[in-house]
Coordinates of C-alpha atoms (C1' of nucleotides) in Angstrom, one line a residue:
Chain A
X1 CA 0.0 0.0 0.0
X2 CA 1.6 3.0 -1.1
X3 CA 1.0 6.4 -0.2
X4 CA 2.4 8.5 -3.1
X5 CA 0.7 6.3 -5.8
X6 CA -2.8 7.3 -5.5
X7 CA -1.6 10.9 -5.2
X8 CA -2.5 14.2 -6.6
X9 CA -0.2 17.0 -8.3
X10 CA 1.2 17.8 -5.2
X11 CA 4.0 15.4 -3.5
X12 CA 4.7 17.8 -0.7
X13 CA 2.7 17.4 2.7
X14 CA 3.3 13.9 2.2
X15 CA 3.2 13.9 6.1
X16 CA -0.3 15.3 6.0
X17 CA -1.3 12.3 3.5
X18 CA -0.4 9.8 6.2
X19 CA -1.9 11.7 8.8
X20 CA -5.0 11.2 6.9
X21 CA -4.5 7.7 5.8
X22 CA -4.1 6.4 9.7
X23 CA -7.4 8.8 10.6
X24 CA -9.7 6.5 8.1
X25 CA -7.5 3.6 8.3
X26 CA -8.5 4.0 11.8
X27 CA -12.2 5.3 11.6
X28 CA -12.8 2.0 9.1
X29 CA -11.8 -0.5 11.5
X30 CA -8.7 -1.7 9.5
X31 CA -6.7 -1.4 12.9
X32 CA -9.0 -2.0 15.9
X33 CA -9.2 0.0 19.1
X34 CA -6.6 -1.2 21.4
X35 CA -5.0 -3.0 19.0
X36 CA -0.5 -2.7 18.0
X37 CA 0.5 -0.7 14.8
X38 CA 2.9 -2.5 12.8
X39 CA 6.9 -1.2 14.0
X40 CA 8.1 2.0 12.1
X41 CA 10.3 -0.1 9.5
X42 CA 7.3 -2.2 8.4
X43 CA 5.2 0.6 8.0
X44 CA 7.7 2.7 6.2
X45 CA 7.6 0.1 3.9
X46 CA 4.0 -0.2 3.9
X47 CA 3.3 3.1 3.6
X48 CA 6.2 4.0 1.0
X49 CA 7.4 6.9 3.4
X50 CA 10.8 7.7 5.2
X51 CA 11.2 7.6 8.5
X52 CA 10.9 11.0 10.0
X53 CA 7.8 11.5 7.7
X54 CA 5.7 8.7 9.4
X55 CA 6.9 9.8 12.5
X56 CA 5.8 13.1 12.3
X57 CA 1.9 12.1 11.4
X58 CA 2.5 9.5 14.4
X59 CA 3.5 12.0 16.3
X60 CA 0.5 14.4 15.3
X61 CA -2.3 11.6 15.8
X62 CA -0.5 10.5 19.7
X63 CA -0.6 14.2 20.6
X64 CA -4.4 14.2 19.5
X65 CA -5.2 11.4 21.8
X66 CA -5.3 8.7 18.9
X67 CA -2.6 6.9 19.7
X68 CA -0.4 6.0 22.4
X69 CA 3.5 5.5 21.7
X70 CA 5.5 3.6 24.0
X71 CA 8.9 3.6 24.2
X72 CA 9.9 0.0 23.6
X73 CA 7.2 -1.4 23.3
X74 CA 5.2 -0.3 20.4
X75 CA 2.3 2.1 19.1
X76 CA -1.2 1.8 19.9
X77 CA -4.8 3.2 18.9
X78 CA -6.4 4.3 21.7
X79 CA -9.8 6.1 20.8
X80 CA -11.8 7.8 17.6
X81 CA -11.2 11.3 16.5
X82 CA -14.1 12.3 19.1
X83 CA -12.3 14.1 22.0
X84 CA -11.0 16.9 19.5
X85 CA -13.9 19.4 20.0
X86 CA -12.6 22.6 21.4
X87 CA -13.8 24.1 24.8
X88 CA -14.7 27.3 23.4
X89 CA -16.9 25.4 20.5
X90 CA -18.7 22.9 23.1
X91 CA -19.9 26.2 25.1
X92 CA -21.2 27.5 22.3
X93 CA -23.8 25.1 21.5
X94 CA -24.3 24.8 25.7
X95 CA -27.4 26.3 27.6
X96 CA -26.1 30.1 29.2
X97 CA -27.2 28.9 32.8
X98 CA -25.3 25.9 32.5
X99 CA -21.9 28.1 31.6
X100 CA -22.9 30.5 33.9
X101 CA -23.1 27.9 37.0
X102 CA -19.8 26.4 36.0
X103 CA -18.1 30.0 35.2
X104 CA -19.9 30.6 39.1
X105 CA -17.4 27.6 40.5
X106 CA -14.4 28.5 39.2
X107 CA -14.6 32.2 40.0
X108 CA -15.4 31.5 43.7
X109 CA -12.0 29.0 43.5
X110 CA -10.3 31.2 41.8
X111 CA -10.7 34.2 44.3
X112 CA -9.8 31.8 46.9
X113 CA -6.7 30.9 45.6
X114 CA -5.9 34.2 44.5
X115 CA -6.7 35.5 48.4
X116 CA -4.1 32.8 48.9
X117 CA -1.1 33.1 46.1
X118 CA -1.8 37.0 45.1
X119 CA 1.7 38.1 44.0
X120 CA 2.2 42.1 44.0
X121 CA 2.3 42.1 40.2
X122 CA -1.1 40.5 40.0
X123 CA -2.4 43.7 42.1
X124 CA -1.0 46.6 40.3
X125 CA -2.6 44.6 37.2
X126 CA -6.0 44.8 39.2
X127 CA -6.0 47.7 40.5
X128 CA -5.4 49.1 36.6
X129 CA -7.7 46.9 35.2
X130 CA -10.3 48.4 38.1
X131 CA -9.3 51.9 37.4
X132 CA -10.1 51.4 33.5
X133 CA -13.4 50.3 34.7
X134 CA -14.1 53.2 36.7
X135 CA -13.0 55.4 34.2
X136 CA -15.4 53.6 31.6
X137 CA -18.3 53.8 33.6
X138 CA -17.6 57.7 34.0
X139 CA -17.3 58.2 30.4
X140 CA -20.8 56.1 30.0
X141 CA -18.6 53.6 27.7
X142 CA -20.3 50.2 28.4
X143 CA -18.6 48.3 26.0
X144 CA -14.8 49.2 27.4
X145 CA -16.5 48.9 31.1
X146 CA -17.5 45.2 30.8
X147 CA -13.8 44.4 28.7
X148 CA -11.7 46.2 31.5
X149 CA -13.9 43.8 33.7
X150 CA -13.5 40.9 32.0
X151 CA -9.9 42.1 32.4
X152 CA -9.8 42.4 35.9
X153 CA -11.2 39.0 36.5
X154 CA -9.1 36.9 34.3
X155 CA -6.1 39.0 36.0
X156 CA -7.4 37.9 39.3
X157 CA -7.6 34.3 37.6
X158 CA -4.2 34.5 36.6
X159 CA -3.2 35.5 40.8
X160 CA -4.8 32.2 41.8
X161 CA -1.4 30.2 40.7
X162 CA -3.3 27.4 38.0
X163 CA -2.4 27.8 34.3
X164 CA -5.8 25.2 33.9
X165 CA -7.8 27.0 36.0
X166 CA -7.2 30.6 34.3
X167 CA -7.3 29.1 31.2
X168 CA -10.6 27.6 31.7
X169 CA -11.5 30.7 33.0
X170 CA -11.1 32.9 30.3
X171 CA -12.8 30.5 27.8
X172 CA -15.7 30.5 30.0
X173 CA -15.5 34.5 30.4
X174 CA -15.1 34.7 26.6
X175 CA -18.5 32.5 25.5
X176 CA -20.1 35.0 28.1
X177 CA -19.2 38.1 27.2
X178 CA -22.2 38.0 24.5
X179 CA -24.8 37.6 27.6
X180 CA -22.7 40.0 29.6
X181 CA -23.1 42.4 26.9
X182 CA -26.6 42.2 26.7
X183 CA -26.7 42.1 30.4
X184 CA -24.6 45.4 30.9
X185 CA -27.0 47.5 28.1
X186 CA -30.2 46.5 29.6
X187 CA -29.6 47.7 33.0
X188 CA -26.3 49.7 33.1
X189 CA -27.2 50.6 36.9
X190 CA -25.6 47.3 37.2
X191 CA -22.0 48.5 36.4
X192 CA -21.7 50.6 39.0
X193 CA -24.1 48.9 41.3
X194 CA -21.1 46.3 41.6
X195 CA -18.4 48.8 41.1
X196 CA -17.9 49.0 45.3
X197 CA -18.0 45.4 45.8
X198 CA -15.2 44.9 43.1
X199 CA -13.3 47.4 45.4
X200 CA -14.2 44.7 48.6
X201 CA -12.9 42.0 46.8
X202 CA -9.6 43.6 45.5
X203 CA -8.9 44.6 49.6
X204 CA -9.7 41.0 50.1
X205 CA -7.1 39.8 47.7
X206 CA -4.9 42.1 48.8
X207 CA -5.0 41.3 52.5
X208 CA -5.3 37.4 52.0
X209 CA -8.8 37.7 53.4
X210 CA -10.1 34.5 51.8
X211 CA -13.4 34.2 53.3
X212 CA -14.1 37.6 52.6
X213 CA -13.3 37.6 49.0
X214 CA -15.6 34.6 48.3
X215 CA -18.4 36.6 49.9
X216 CA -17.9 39.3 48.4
X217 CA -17.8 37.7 44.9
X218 CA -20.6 35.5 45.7
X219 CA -22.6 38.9 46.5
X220 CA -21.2 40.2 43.1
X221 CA -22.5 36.9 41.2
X222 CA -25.9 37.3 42.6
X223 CA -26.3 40.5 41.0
X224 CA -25.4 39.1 37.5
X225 CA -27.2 35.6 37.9
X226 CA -30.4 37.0 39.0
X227 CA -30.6 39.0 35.2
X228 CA -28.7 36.0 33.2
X229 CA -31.6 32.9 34.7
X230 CA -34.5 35.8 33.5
X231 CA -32.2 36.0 30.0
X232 CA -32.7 32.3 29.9
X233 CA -36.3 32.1 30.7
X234 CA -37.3 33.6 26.8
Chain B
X1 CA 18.2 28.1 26.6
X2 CA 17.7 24.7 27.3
X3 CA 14.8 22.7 27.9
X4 CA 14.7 20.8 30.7
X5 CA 12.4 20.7 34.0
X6 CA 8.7 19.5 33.9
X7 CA 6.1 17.9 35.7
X8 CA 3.6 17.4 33.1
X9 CA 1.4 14.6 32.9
X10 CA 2.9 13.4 29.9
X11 CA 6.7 14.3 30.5
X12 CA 9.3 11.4 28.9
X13 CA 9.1 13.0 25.9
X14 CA 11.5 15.9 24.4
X15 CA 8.9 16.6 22.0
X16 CA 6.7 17.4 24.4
X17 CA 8.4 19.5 26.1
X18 CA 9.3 21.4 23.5
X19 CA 5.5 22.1 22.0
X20 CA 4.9 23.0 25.8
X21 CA 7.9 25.5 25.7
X22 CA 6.7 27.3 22.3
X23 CA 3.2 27.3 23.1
X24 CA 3.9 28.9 26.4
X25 CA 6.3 30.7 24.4
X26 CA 3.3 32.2 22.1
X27 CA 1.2 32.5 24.9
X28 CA 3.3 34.9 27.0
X29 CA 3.2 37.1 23.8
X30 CA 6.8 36.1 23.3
X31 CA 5.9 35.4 19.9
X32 CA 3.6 38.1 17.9
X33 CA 0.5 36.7 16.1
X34 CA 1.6 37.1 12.5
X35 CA 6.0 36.9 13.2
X36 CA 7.9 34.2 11.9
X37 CA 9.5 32.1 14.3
X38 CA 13.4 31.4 13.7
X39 CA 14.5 29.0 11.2
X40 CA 14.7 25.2 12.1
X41 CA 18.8 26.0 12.2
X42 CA 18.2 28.6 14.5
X43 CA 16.2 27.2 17.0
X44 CA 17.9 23.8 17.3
X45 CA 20.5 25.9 18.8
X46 CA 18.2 28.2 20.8
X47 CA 16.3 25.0 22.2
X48 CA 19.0 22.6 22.7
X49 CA 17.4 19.9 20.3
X50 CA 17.5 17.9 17.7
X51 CA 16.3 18.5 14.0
X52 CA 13.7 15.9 14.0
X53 CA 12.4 16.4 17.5
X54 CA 11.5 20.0 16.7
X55 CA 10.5 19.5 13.7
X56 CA 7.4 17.0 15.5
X57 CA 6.8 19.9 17.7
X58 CA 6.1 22.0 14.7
X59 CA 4.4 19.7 13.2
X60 CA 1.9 18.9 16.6
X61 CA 1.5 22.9 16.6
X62 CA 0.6 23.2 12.9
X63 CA -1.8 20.5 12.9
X64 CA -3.5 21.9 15.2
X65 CA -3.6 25.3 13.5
X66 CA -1.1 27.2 16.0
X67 CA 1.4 27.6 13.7
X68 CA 1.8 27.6 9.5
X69 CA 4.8 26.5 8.0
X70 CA 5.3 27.6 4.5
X71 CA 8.2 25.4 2.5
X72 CA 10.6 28.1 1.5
X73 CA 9.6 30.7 3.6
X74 CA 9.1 30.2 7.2
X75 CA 7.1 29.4 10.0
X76 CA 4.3 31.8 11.3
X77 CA 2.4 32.6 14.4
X78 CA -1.4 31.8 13.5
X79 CA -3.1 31.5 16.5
X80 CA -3.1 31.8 20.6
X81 CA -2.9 28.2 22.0
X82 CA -6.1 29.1 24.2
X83 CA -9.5 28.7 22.4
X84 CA -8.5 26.5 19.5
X85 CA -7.3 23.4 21.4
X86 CA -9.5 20.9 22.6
X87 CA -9.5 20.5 26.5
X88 CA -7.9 17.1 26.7
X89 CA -5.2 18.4 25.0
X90 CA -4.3 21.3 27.1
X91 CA -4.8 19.2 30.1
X92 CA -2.2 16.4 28.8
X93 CA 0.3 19.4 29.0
X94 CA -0.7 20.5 32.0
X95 CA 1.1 20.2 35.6
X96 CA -0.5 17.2 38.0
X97 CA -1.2 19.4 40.5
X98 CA -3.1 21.8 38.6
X99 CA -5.6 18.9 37.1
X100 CA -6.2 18.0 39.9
X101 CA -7.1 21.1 42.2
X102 CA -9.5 21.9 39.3
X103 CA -10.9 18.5 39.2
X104 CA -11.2 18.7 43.2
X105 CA -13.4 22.1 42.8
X106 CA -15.5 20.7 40.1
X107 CA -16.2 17.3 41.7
X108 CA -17.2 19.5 45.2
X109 CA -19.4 21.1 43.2
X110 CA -20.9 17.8 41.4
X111 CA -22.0 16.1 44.7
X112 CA -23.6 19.6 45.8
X113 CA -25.3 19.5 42.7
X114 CA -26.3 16.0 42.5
X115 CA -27.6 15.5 46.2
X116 CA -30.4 18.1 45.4
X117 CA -31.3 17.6 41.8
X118 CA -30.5 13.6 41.4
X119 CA -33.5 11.4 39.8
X120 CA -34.1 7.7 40.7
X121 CA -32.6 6.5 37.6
X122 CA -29.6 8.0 38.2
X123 CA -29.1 6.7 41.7
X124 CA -29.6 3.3 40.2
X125 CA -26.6 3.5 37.6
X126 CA -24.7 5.1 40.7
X127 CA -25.2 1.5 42.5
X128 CA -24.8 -0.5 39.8
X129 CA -20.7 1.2 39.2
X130 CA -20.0 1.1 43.2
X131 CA -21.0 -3.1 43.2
X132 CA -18.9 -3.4 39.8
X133 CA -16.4 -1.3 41.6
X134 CA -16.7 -3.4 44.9
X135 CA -16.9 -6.5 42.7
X136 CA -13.4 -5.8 41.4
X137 CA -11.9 -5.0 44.3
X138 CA -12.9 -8.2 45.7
X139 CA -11.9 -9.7 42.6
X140 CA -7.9 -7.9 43.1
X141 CA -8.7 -6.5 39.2
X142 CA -7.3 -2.9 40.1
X143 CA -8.3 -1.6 36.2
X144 CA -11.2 -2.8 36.5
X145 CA -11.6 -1.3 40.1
X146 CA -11.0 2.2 38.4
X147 CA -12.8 2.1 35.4
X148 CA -16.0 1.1 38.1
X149 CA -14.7 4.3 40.4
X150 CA -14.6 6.5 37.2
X151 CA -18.2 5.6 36.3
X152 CA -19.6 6.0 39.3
X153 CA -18.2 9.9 39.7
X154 CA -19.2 10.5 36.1
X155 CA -22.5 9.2 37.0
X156 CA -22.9 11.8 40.1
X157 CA -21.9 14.3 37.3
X158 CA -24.7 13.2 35.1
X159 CA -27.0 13.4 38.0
X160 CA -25.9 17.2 38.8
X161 CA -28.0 18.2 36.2
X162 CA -25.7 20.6 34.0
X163 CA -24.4 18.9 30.9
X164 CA -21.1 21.4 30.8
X165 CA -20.4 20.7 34.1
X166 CA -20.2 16.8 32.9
X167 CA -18.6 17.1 29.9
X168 CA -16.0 19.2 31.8
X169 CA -15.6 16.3 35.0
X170 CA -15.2 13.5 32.6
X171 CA -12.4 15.1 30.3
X172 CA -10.5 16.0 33.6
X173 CA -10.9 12.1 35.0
X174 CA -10.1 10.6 31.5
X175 CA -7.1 13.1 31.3
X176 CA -6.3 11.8 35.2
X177 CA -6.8 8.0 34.7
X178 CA -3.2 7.6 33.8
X179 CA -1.8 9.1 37.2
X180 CA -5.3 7.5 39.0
X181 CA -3.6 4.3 37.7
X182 CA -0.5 4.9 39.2
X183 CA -1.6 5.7 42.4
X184 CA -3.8 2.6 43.0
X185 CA -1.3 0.1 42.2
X186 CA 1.3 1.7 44.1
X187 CA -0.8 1.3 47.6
X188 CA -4.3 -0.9 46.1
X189 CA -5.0 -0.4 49.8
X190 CA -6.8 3.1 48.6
X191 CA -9.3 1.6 47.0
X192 CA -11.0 -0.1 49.5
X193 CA -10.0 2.6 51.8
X194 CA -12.7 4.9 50.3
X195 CA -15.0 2.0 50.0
X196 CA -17.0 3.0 52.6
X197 CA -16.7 6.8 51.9
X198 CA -18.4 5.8 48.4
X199 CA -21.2 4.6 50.2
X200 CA -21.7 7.4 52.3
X201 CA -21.6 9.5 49.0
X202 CA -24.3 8.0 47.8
X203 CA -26.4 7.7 51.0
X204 CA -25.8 11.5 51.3
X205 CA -26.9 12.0 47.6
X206 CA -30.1 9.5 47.8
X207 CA -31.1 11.5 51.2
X208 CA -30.7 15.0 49.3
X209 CA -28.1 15.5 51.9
X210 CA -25.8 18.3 50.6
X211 CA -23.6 19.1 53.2
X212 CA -22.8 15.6 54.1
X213 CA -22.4 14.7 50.2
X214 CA -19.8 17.5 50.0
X215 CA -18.0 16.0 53.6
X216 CA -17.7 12.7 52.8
X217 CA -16.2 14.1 49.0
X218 CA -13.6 16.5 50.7
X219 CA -12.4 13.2 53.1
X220 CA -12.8 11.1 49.7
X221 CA -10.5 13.6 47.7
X222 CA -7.6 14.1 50.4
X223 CA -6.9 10.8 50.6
X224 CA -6.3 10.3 46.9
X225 CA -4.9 14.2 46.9
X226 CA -2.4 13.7 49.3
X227 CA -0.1 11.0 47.0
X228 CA -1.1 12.3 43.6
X229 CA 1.4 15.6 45.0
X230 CA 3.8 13.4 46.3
X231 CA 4.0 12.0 42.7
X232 CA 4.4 15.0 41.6
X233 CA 7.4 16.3 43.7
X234 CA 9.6 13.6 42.0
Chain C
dT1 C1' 9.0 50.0 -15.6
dT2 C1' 8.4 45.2 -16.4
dC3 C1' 9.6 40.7 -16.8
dA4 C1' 12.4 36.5 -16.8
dT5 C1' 16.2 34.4 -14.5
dC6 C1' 18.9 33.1 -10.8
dA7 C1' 20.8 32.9 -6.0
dT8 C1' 19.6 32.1 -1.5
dA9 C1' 17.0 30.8 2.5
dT10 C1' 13.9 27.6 4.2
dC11 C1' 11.2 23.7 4.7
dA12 C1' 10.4 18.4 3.1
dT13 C1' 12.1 14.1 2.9
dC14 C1' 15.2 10.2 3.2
dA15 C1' 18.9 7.5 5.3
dG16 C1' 22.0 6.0 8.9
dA17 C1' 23.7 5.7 13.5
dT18 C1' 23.4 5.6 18.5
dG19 C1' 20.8 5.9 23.0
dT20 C1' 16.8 4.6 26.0
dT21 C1' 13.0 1.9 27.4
dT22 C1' 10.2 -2.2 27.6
dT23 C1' 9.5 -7.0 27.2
dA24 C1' 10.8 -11.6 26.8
dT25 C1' 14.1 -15.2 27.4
dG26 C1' 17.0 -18.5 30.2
dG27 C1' 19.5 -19.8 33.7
dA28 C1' 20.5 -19.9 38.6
dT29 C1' 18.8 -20.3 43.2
dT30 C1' 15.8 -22.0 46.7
Chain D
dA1 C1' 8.8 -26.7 40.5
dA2 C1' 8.6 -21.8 41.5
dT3 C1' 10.9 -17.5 41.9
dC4 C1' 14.3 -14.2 40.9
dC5 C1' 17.7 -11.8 38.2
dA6 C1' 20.7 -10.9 34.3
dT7 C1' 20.9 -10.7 29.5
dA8 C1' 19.2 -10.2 24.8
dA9 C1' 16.0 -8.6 21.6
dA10 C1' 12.5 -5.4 20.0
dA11 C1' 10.8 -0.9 19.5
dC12 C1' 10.8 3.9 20.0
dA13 C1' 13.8 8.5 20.8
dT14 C1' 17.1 11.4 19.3
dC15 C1' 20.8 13.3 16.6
dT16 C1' 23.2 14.1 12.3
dG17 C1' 24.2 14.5 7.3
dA18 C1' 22.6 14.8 2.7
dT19 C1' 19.5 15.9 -1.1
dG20 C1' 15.1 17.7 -3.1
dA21 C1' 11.3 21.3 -3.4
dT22 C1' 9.6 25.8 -2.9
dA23 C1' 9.2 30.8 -2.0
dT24 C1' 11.4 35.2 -1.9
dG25 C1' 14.3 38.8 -3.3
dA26 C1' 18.1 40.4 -6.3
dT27 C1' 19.7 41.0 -10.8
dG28 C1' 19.8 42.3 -15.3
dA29 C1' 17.8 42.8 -19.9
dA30 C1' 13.9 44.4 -22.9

DNA sequence: TTCATCATATCATCAGATGTTTTATGGATT
DNA sequence: AATCCATAAAACATCTGATGATATGATGAA
């Protein structure tokens, strides 16, 4: 079975051709869940490719999650091309209340931590990203309000001392900036209604008052989850 | 500069650490959107590797459309790591530790969740996992122990009522089987140390009992949490 | 100016050699 | 006979050199 014989015009990306053979190879049964590729040598020779060329699409499909290489041992498929749908997508397509009760988790972690780890690089960040908000809400600019909020959050994320959690984080924030939006222009008494309490829970960072930051954002999220659940309702 | 150090779930590989090293590399801004990134010459040097190994990091990177490489020219920034790659991905790259404090915080607030919002049928798939799991620990079958414990804590997640909040859990306790695996070979005396803290979970969740449901999962957790960061120290 | 040609830089691919890890084989010991 | 340990074999990991293919910019002529 070789590779560059049932090819087009095009003999470079020869890696990308056996990155697509595996895939169906893979998707049509041919090798079986669980089951051993054949040694690099063999399929070299199967496949008609060098070396490094089948190791890079090997590569490519492990560090998707389709197969596991062991050292020694040999190469394995380990599950369908299913896994591969990105965070950001899957909230997309998720109900807002859903996201919002998951984004509600993290943030009340993530102030925790960041009560906990807070370095004094993460609070000049806040307290600019706070002041930009303040400034925004003066100039009646919704729009750079809400993103120097957003802002100030993820920059709190980034205090509590997990690259996974901030990352999550800022997806989650992200896929609700839309509601947010909407949130912000229908009642922009909310901006400023939660303006004092984002000064509480900077202090609370900034004095490793744990407690009192979750409070304080758990006050904060009440505001904004009251108006998000009547969003959902329609 | 030379790679070296890591702590990731998925560290014997040079390769790996090296996509971890330029994606962190683009994500600290280290790397413009847009710029081209040295030549392959250039950054052997810079990284301390070989041509083929960064060659499969490029490769990993622009399969998964973080970078372009364009024969004859160069290779270009595309995109941030952040909201293009799938989940399991990022969390196979990710420190132990940090998996596993997220996992902790969404599994707390799973059994919350499920003790007030669980139906009958889930209760039933929830005893049907903890005899398969008690089964196999009778049995001295310690995968099949896990796989059991695994159901049964995505079933709780099922039963919390917020299909994110699932989908989330059972990517993190896929992406932790590995170390999970690890850890209840290395002392199988685990598993049937939380035997009985499984069955309180559950009692706590059939009685709607919140507060109890989150106890006996905070106990649960710092048992398994306590050697997963020992693992990691080494 | 415009266009064709060429030189150079860069990636694509192949091939060989050596190191590291896992697994299996056999023999030795009890 | 069962267990344990050392060794060999298999398989992947990595490095290096060499050659081909492609894009870009320089060069020079029309």
């Amino acid at each position: 079975m070789n590779i560059k014989s049932n090819n087009t015009i095009k003999p470079s990306q020869l890696t990308g051709q056996v990155i697509e053979h595996l895939q169906s190879a893979i998707s049509a049964g041919e090798y079986a869940i669980g089951s051993k590729l054949s040694a690099e040598p063999l399929l070299m020779k199967e496949l008609g490719v060098g070396r490094s060329t089948l190791r890079e699409a090997i590569r490519v499909l492990a560090h998707n999650g389709m197969l596991e290489v062991r050292q020694g041992d040999g190469t394995y498929v380990r599950a369908l091309p299913s896994h591969k749908e990105p965070l950001a997508q899957r909230l997309r397509r998720a109900r807002i209340r859903e996201v919002n009760e998951v984004r509600r988790t993290l943030e009340l972690e993530i102030v925790r931590l960041a009560a906990k780890r807070r370095e004094e690089t993460d609070l000049e960040r806040m307290r600019g990203f706070l002041r930009m908000r303040h400034d925004a809400l003066s100039g009646n600019d919704a729009a750079a309000a809400l993103d120097a909020d957003i802002s100030f959050h993820c920059a709190v994320a980034n205090a509590a001392g997990n690259e996974v959690l901030a990352d999550l984080y800022r997806t989650f924030a992200f896929t609700l900036r839309e509601a947010l939006a909407a949130l912000w222009t229908a009642d922009d008494g909310k901006g400023s209604q939660t303006a004092d309490l984002h000064d509480k829970l900077l202090a609370a960072i900034e004095t490793h008052d744990a407690s009192q930051a979750v409070a304080t954002t758990t006050a904060m999220l009440d505001i904004h989850g009251a108006t998000l659940s009547v969003m959902e309702k329609e």
